[in-house]
């Protein structure tokens, strides 16, 4: 299952994604944590030393596309792009330390495999936008065959920008981190009104709630049935950010309940591979008509003609 942490900048997405990763690592043999924000903070927030030798997905777009393309021969002259739906001959990725993609791109410490889209370098200045970095991740996600027990955690970019690419189609659960403020609650509502079809799999946790007035504010602003708990305000986070490493452990002890509830909901989410494929085809057609076809001067969207369905047992068993 794939979960995305969303919300306004500063609401606590990275803090929450990191804390949930640490929690899941106590419950599963492997957890895949992805920094999907170009303002790369997840690595630090995890409080684990991953070293500096980290391959950034955002800088490896061509290699990643080439790998995922595998043996497919249905594309003709058309390029494979991030939203291209996979087919039988594609290379898929599984949440396993034996998976070649994970072996190449993930940095593994204990049972946490970490991937990052990476941030800008000098080359990107004035010539790139962060969607470019996210295309590598979108391509990966559309080829990542996870089971119901797998947990894939993505710390995403701020605001509603997540619906701008096909990436959002991959997530089984969208978890908003919401502070008791107008702006923070508005991002949740904007997301749901932009993509009403995502409403069913969109939940929130509150953060930095300090008193009853905060609780009442959130009750008035957000649908209670979408609430999965509260990440309580904690002075330990500041201590951690001031360099006190064990403060994170103290913080984690105070948040167990919220992560139990999020993990439970994640397990309950319906993973509908058939719908995912349909949505991906529709998204690919849309983006092709809008700019891929004119850009490449060819019909890139003919690729949606594939009859391939996700969830084919063959593909998964082959890889495990
Ligand atoms: N529950 C909390 N208690 C205290 N400070 C928090 C809490 N959640 C987040 N913070 C602090 O708020 C700041 C922004 O959090 P961060 O997770 O980086 O937000 P985002 O990823 O949404 O931009 C950080 O300094 C973080 O330590
Ligand atoms: Mg962040």
CSV table of C-alpha atoms and ligand atoms in Angstrom, one decimal:
chain,number,residue,atom,x,y,z
A,1,UNK,CA,0.0,0.0,0.0
A,2,UNK,CA,1.2,3.5,-0.9
A,3,UNK,CA,0.5,6.4,1.4
A,4,UNK,CA,1.2,10.1,0.6
A,5,UNK,CA,1.6,12.7,3.3
A,6,UNK,CA,0.2,16.0,2.1
A,7,UNK,CA,-0.6,19.5,3.4
A,8,UNK,CA,0.4,23.1,3.6
A,9,UNK,CA,4.1,23.9,3.8
A,10,UNK,CA,5.2,23.7,7.5
A,11,UNK,CA,2.1,21.7,8.6
A,12,UNK,CA,4.3,18.8,9.6
A,13,UNK,CA,4.2,16.5,6.5
A,14,UNK,CA,7.9,15.6,6.8
A,15,UNK,CA,7.8,15.2,10.5
A,16,UNK,CA,4.7,12.9,10.2
A,17,UNK,CA,6.1,10.9,7.2
A,18,UNK,CA,9.3,10.3,9.2
A,19,UNK,CA,7.5,9.3,12.4
A,20,UNK,CA,5.2,7.0,10.5
A,21,UNK,CA,8.2,5.4,8.7
A,22,UNK,CA,9.9,4.7,12.1
A,23,UNK,CA,6.6,3.3,13.5
A,24,UNK,CA,6.1,1.0,10.5
A,25,UNK,CA,9.7,-0.2,10.7
A,26,UNK,CA,8.8,-1.7,14.1
A,27,UNK,CA,5.9,-3.6,12.5
A,28,UNK,CA,7.2,-4.7,9.1
A,29,UNK,CA,10.3,-6.4,7.9
A,30,UNK,CA,10.8,-3.6,5.3
A,31,UNK,CA,9.4,-0.2,4.7
A,32,UNK,CA,10.0,2.0,1.7
A,33,UNK,CA,10.2,5.7,2.5
A,34,UNK,CA,10.3,8.2,-0.4
A,35,UNK,CA,11.3,11.9,-0.2
A,36,UNK,CA,9.0,13.2,-3.0
A,37,UNK,CA,9.6,16.8,-2.1
A,38,UNK,CA,12.5,18.7,-3.8
A,39,UNK,CA,13.0,20.5,-0.5
A,40,UNK,CA,14.5,17.2,0.7
A,41,UNK,CA,14.1,17.1,4.5
A,42,UNK,CA,12.9,13.5,5.0
A,43,UNK,CA,16.3,12.1,5.4
A,44,UNK,CA,17.2,14.4,8.3
A,45,UNK,CA,13.7,14.0,9.9
A,46,UNK,CA,14.1,10.2,10.0
A,47,UNK,CA,17.1,10.7,12.3
A,48,UNK,CA,19.1,8.0,10.6
A,49,UNK,CA,22.5,8.4,9.1
A,50,UNK,CA,22.1,7.4,5.4
A,51,UNK,CA,25.5,8.8,4.5
A,52,UNK,CA,26.0,11.1,1.5
A,53,UNK,CA,26.2,8.5,-1.2
A,54,UNK,CA,22.5,8.7,-2.3
A,55,UNK,CA,21.3,8.3,-5.9
A,56,UNK,CA,18.7,10.9,-6.7
A,57,UNK,CA,15.8,9.6,-8.8
A,58,UNK,CA,15.3,13.1,-10.3
A,59,UNK,CA,18.7,13.0,-11.9
A,60,UNK,CA,18.3,9.5,-13.4
A,61,UNK,CA,15.1,10.0,-15.5
A,62,UNK,CA,16.5,8.4,-18.7
A,63,UNK,CA,18.0,5.5,-16.9
A,64,UNK,CA,14.9,4.8,-14.9
A,65,UNK,CA,12.6,5.0,-18.0
A,66,UNK,CA,15.0,2.7,-19.8
A,67,UNK,CA,15.0,0.2,-17.0
A,68,UNK,CA,11.2,0.2,-16.5
A,69,UNK,CA,10.6,0.0,-20.2
A,70,UNK,CA,12.2,-3.5,-20.1
A,71,UNK,CA,11.5,-5.5,-23.2
A,72,UNK,CA,8.4,-3.7,-24.4
A,73,UNK,CA,8.1,-3.3,-28.1
A,74,UNK,CA,4.7,-1.8,-28.4
A,75,UNK,CA,5.7,1.8,-28.4
A,76,UNK,CA,7.2,2.0,-31.9
A,77,UNK,CA,9.0,5.4,-32.3
A,78,UNK,CA,7.0,6.9,-29.4
A,79,UNK,CA,9.0,7.6,-26.3
A,80,UNK,CA,8.0,6.1,-22.9
A,81,UNK,CA,7.2,8.9,-20.5
A,82,UNK,CA,6.2,9.1,-16.8
A,83,UNK,CA,2.5,8.5,-17.4
A,84,UNK,CA,2.9,5.7,-20.0
A,85,UNK,CA,0.8,2.8,-18.7
A,86,UNK,CA,3.0,-0.4,-18.2
A,87,UNK,CA,2.5,-3.6,-20.2
A,88,UNK,CA,3.5,-7.3,-19.7
A,89,UNK,CA,7.0,-6.7,-21.0
A,90,UNK,CA,7.7,-3.8,-18.7
A,91,UNK,CA,10.1,-4.2,-15.8
A,92,UNK,CA,8.3,-3.9,-12.5
A,93,UNK,CA,9.6,-3.0,-9.0
A,94,UNK,CA,8.7,-4.8,-5.8
A,95,UNK,CA,9.2,-3.8,-2.2
A,96,UNK,CA,12.1,-6.1,-1.6
A,97,UNK,CA,15.8,-5.8,-0.9
A,98,UNK,CA,16.3,-8.3,-3.7
A,99,UNK,CA,14.7,-6.1,-6.3
A,100,UNK,CA,17.2,-4.8,-8.8
A,101,UNK,CA,15.7,-1.3,-8.8
A,102,UNK,CA,15.7,-1.0,-5.0
A,103,UNK,CA,19.2,-2.4,-4.9
A,104,UNK,CA,20.4,0.3,-7.3
A,105,UNK,CA,18.5,3.4,-6.1
A,106,UNK,CA,17.6,2.9,-2.5
A,107,UNK,CA,19.8,3.5,0.5
A,108,UNK,CA,19.0,0.9,3.1
A,109,UNK,CA,19.5,1.3,6.9
A,110,UNK,CA,18.2,-1.5,9.0
A,111,UNK,CA,14.8,-2.3,7.5
A,112,UNK,CA,14.2,1.2,6.0
A,113,UNK,CA,14.8,1.6,2.3
A,114,UNK,CA,15.1,5.3,1.4
A,115,UNK,CA,14.5,6.9,-2.0
A,116,UNK,CA,14.7,10.5,-2.9
A,117,UNK,CA,13.8,12.6,-5.9
A,118,UNK,CA,16.6,15.0,-5.0
A,119,UNK,CA,16.8,18.7,-5.1
A,120,UNK,CA,18.0,21.2,-7.6
A,121,UNK,CA,21.6,21.6,-8.6
A,122,UNK,CA,23.3,24.4,-10.4
A,123,UNK,CA,22.4,22.9,-13.8
A,124,UNK,CA,18.7,23.2,-13.0
A,125,UNK,CA,18.8,26.9,-12.1
A,126,UNK,CA,16.5,28.8,-14.5
A,127,UNK,CA,15.9,25.7,-16.6
A,128,UNK,CA,13.9,23.2,-14.6
A,129,UNK,CA,10.9,22.9,-12.5
A,130,UNK,CA,10.3,20.4,-9.8
A,131,UNK,CA,7.7,18.5,-11.8
A,132,UNK,CA,10.8,17.4,-13.8
A,133,UNK,CA,12.2,15.7,-10.8
A,134,UNK,CA,8.9,14.1,-10.0
A,135,UNK,CA,8.5,12.4,-13.4
A,136,UNK,CA,11.1,9.8,-12.4
A,137,UNK,CA,9.1,9.1,-9.3
A,138,UNK,CA,5.8,8.9,-11.2
A,139,UNK,CA,7.3,6.4,-13.6
A,140,UNK,CA,8.6,4.3,-10.8
A,141,UNK,CA,5.3,4.4,-8.9
A,142,UNK,CA,3.3,3.2,-11.9
A,143,UNK,CA,5.6,0.2,-12.1
A,144,UNK,CA,5.7,-0.5,-8.3
A,145,UNK,CA,3.7,-3.6,-7.6
A,146,UNK,CA,3.2,-3.5,-3.8
A,147,UNK,CA,1.2,-6.0,-1.8
A,148,UNK,CA,-1.4,-5.2,0.9
A,149,UNK,CA,1.3,-5.8,3.5
A,150,UNK,CA,3.9,-3.6,2.0
A,151,UNK,CA,4.1,0.0,3.2
A,152,UNK,CA,5.4,2.7,0.8
A,153,UNK,CA,5.5,6.2,2.4
A,154,UNK,CA,5.9,9.4,0.3
A,155,UNK,CA,6.6,12.8,1.8
A,156,UNK,CA,5.2,15.1,-0.9
A,157,UNK,CA,5.4,18.7,-2.0
A,158,UNK,CA,3.3,21.4,-0.3
A,159,UNK,CA,-0.2,22.3,-1.3
A,160,UNK,CA,-2.4,20.9,-4.0
A,161,UNK,CA,0.4,20.6,-6.5
A,162,UNK,CA,0.3,16.8,-6.1
A,163,UNK,CA,-2.6,16.5,-8.5
A,164,UNK,CA,-0.6,18.2,-11.3
A,165,UNK,CA,1.0,15.0,-12.5
A,166,UNK,CA,-0.2,11.4,-12.8
A,167,UNK,CA,1.7,10.7,-9.5
A,168,UNK,CA,-1.3,11.1,-7.3
A,169,UNK,CA,-3.1,8.2,-9.0
A,170,UNK,CA,-0.6,5.8,-7.4
A,171,UNK,CA,-1.5,6.5,-3.8
A,172,UNK,CA,-3.9,4.2,-1.9
A,173,UNK,CA,-4.3,6.8,0.9
A,174,UNK,CA,-3.8,10.5,0.9
A,175,UNK,CA,-3.0,11.7,4.4
A,176,UNK,CA,-3.3,15.4,5.1
A,177,UNK,CA,-1.4,16.9,8.0
A,178,UNK,CA,-3.5,19.8,9.2
A,179,UNK,CA,-2.8,22.6,11.6
A,180,UNK,CA,-5.7,24.4,13.3
A,181,UNK,CA,-5.5,27.4,10.9
A,182,UNK,CA,-7.6,28.6,8.0
A,183,UNK,CA,-4.8,28.2,5.4
A,184,UNK,CA,-4.0,24.7,6.5
A,185,UNK,CA,-7.6,23.4,6.4
A,186,UNK,CA,-8.1,25.2,3.1
A,187,UNK,CA,-5.5,23.0,1.4
A,188,UNK,CA,-7.4,19.9,2.4
A,189,UNK,CA,-10.7,21.3,0.9
A,190,UNK,CA,-8.9,22.6,-2.2
A,191,UNK,CA,-7.5,19.1,-2.9
A,192,UNK,CA,-10.8,17.4,-2.5
A,193,UNK,CA,-12.7,19.9,-4.6
A,194,UNK,CA,-10.0,19.7,-7.3
A,195,UNK,CA,-10.2,15.9,-7.4
A,196,UNK,CA,-13.5,14.8,-5.9
A,197,UNK,CA,-12.7,11.2,-7.1
A,198,UNK,CA,-9.9,11.1,-4.5
A,199,UNK,CA,-12.2,12.0,-1.6
A,200,UNK,CA,-12.8,8.4,-0.6
A,201,UNK,CA,-9.1,7.8,0.0
A,202,UNK,CA,-8.3,11.1,1.6
A,203,UNK,CA,-8.0,11.5,5.3
A,204,UNK,CA,-6.3,13.8,7.7
A,205,UNK,CA,-4.5,14.0,11.0
A,206,UNK,CA,-4.4,17.2,13.0
A,207,UNK,CA,-1.1,18.6,14.2
A,208,UNK,CA,0.2,21.1,16.7
A,209,UNK,CA,-3.2,21.3,18.5
A,210,UNK,CA,-2.6,23.1,21.8
A,211,UNK,CA,-6.0,23.7,23.4
A,212,UNK,CA,-9.8,23.2,23.2
A,213,UNK,CA,-10.1,26.2,20.9
A,214,UNK,CA,-7.9,24.5,18.3
A,215,UNK,CA,-9.9,21.3,18.7
A,216,UNK,CA,-13.2,23.2,18.1
A,217,UNK,CA,-11.7,25.1,15.2
A,218,UNK,CA,-10.8,21.8,13.4
A,219,UNK,CA,-14.2,20.2,14.3
A,220,UNK,CA,-15.9,23.1,12.5
A,221,UNK,CA,-13.7,23.1,9.5
A,222,UNK,CA,-13.1,19.4,8.7
A,223,UNK,CA,-15.2,16.3,8.3
A,224,UNK,CA,-14.8,14.2,11.5
A,225,UNK,CA,-15.2,10.9,9.6
A,226,UNK,CA,-12.0,11.7,7.7
A,227,UNK,CA,-9.9,12.2,10.9
A,228,UNK,CA,-7.4,9.5,11.8
A,229,UNK,CA,-6.0,11.1,14.9
A,230,UNK,CA,-3.8,13.8,16.2
A,231,UNK,CA,0.0,14.3,16.2
A,232,UNK,CA,0.3,16.2,19.4
A,233,UNK,CA,2.5,19.2,19.8
A,234,UNK,CA,5.8,18.1,21.2
A,235,UNK,CA,8.8,20.1,22.5
A,236,UNK,CA,11.0,17.1,21.7
A,237,UNK,CA,11.0,18.0,18.0
A,238,UNK,CA,12.8,21.3,18.7
A,239,UNK,CA,15.3,19.5,20.9
A,240,UNK,CA,15.9,17.0,18.1
A,241,UNK,CA,16.4,19.9,15.6
A,242,UNK,CA,18.8,21.5,18.0
A,243,UNK,CA,21.0,18.3,17.8
A,244,UNK,CA,19.7,16.1,20.6
A,245,UNK,CA,19.4,12.8,18.8
A,246,UNK,CA,17.5,10.8,21.5
A,247,UNK,CA,14.7,13.4,21.6
A,248,UNK,CA,13.2,11.7,18.6
A,249,UNK,CA,12.7,8.5,20.6
A,250,UNK,CA,10.9,10.5,23.2
A,251,UNK,CA,8.7,12.1,20.5
A,252,UNK,CA,7.8,8.7,19.0
A,253,UNK,CA,6.7,7.3,22.4
A,254,UNK,CA,4.0,10.0,22.5
A,255,UNK,CA,2.6,9.4,19.0
A,256,UNK,CA,2.0,5.6,18.9
A,257,UNK,CA,-1.8,5.9,18.9
A,258,UNK,CA,-2.0,8.1,15.8
A,259,UNK,CA,0.2,5.8,13.8
A,260,UNK,CA,-1.7,2.7,14.8
A,261,UNK,CA,-4.8,4.2,13.5
A,262,UNK,CA,-3.2,5.3,10.2
A,263,UNK,CA,-1.7,1.9,9.6
A,264,UNK,CA,-5.0,0.3,10.3
A,265,UNK,CA,-6.8,2.5,7.8
A,266,UNK,CA,-4.1,1.9,5.2
A,267,UNK,CA,-4.7,-1.9,5.6
A,268,UNK,CA,-8.5,-1.2,5.1
A,269,UNK,CA,-8.1,0.8,1.9
A,270,UNK,CA,-9.3,-1.0,-1.2
A,271,UNK,CA,-6.5,-1.4,-3.6
A,272,UNK,CA,-8.2,-1.4,-7.0
A,273,UNK,CA,-5.5,-2.1,-9.6
A,274,UNK,CA,-8.1,-2.2,-12.4
A,275,UNK,CA,-9.3,1.3,-11.6
A,276,UNK,CA,-5.6,2.5,-11.3
A,277,UNK,CA,-4.9,1.3,-14.8
A,278,UNK,CA,-8.0,3.0,-16.2
A,279,UNK,CA,-7.2,6.2,-14.4
A,280,UNK,CA,-3.6,6.1,-15.6
A,281,UNK,CA,-4.7,5.5,-19.2
A,282,UNK,CA,-7.1,8.5,-18.9
A,283,UNK,CA,-4.3,10.7,-17.4
A,284,UNK,CA,-1.9,9.7,-20.1
A,285,UNK,CA,-4.4,10.5,-22.9
A,286,UNK,CA,-5.1,13.8,-21.3
A,287,UNK,CA,-1.5,14.9,-21.0
A,288,UNK,CA,-0.7,13.5,-24.4
A,289,UNK,CA,-3.4,15.5,-26.1
A,290,UNK,CA,-2.5,18.6,-24.2
A,291,UNK,CA,1.2,18.7,-24.8
A,292,UNK,CA,3.0,15.4,-25.4
A,293,UNK,CA,1.6,14.8,-28.9
A,294,UNK,CA,2.4,18.3,-30.2
A,295,UNK,CA,5.7,18.2,-28.5
A,296,UNK,CA,6.9,14.9,-30.0
A,297,UNK,CA,4.9,15.5,-33.2
A,298,UNK,CA,3.4,12.0,-33.0
A,299,UNK,CA,0.6,10.2,-31.2
A,300,UNK,CA,2.1,9.3,-27.9
A,301,UNK,CA,-1.3,8.4,-26.5
A,302,UNK,CA,-1.7,5.3,-28.7
A,303,UNK,CA,0.2,3.6,-25.9
A,304,UNK,CA,-3.1,3.5,-23.9
A,305,UNK,CA,-4.3,0.7,-26.2
A,306,UNK,CA,-2.6,-1.9,-24.0
A,307,UNK,CA,-4.8,-4.6,-22.5
A,308,UNK,CA,-2.4,-5.2,-19.7
A,309,UNK,CA,-3.9,-5.3,-16.2
A,310,UNK,CA,-2.0,-4.7,-13.0
A,311,UNK,CA,-2.2,-7.3,-10.3
A,312,UNK,CA,-1.2,-10.1,-12.6
A,313,UNK,CA,0.0,-12.8,-10.3
A,314,UNK,CA,2.7,-13.9,-12.8
A,315,UNK,CA,4.4,-10.5,-12.6
A,316,UNK,CA,4.6,-10.5,-8.9
A,317,UNK,CA,5.7,-14.1,-8.4
A,318,UNK,CA,8.3,-13.7,-11.1
A,319,UNK,CA,9.9,-10.9,-9.1
A,320,UNK,CA,9.8,-12.4,-5.6
B,1,LIG,N1,3.7,18.0,16.6
B,1,LIG,C1,4.7,18.9,16.5
B,1,LIG,N2,5.2,19.5,17.6
B,1,LIG,C2,6.1,20.5,17.5
B,1,LIG,N3,6.7,20.9,16.4
B,1,LIG,C3,6.3,20.3,15.2
B,1,LIG,C4,5.3,19.3,15.2
B,1,LIG,N4,5.1,18.9,13.9
B,1,LIG,C5,6.0,19.6,13.2
B,1,LIG,N5,6.7,20.5,14.0
B,1,LIG,C6,7.8,21.4,13.5
B,1,LIG,O1,7.2,22.3,12.5
B,1,LIG,C7,8.2,22.5,11.5
B,1,LIG,C8,7.7,22.2,10.1
B,1,LIG,O2,7.5,20.8,10.1
B,1,LIG,P1,7.7,19.9,8.8
B,1,LIG,O3,7.5,18.5,9.1
B,1,LIG,O4,9.1,20.2,8.2
B,1,LIG,O5,6.6,20.5,7.8
B,1,LIG,P2,6.3,20.3,6.2
B,1,LIG,O6,7.1,19.1,5.8
B,1,LIG,O7,4.9,20.2,6.2
B,1,LIG,O8,6.8,21.6,5.6
B,1,LIG,C9,9.5,21.7,11.9
B,1,LIG,O9,10.4,22.6,12.6
B,1,LIG,C10,8.9,20.7,12.9
B,1,LIG,O10,9.8,20.2,13.8
B,2,LIG,MG1,8.5,18.9,4.3
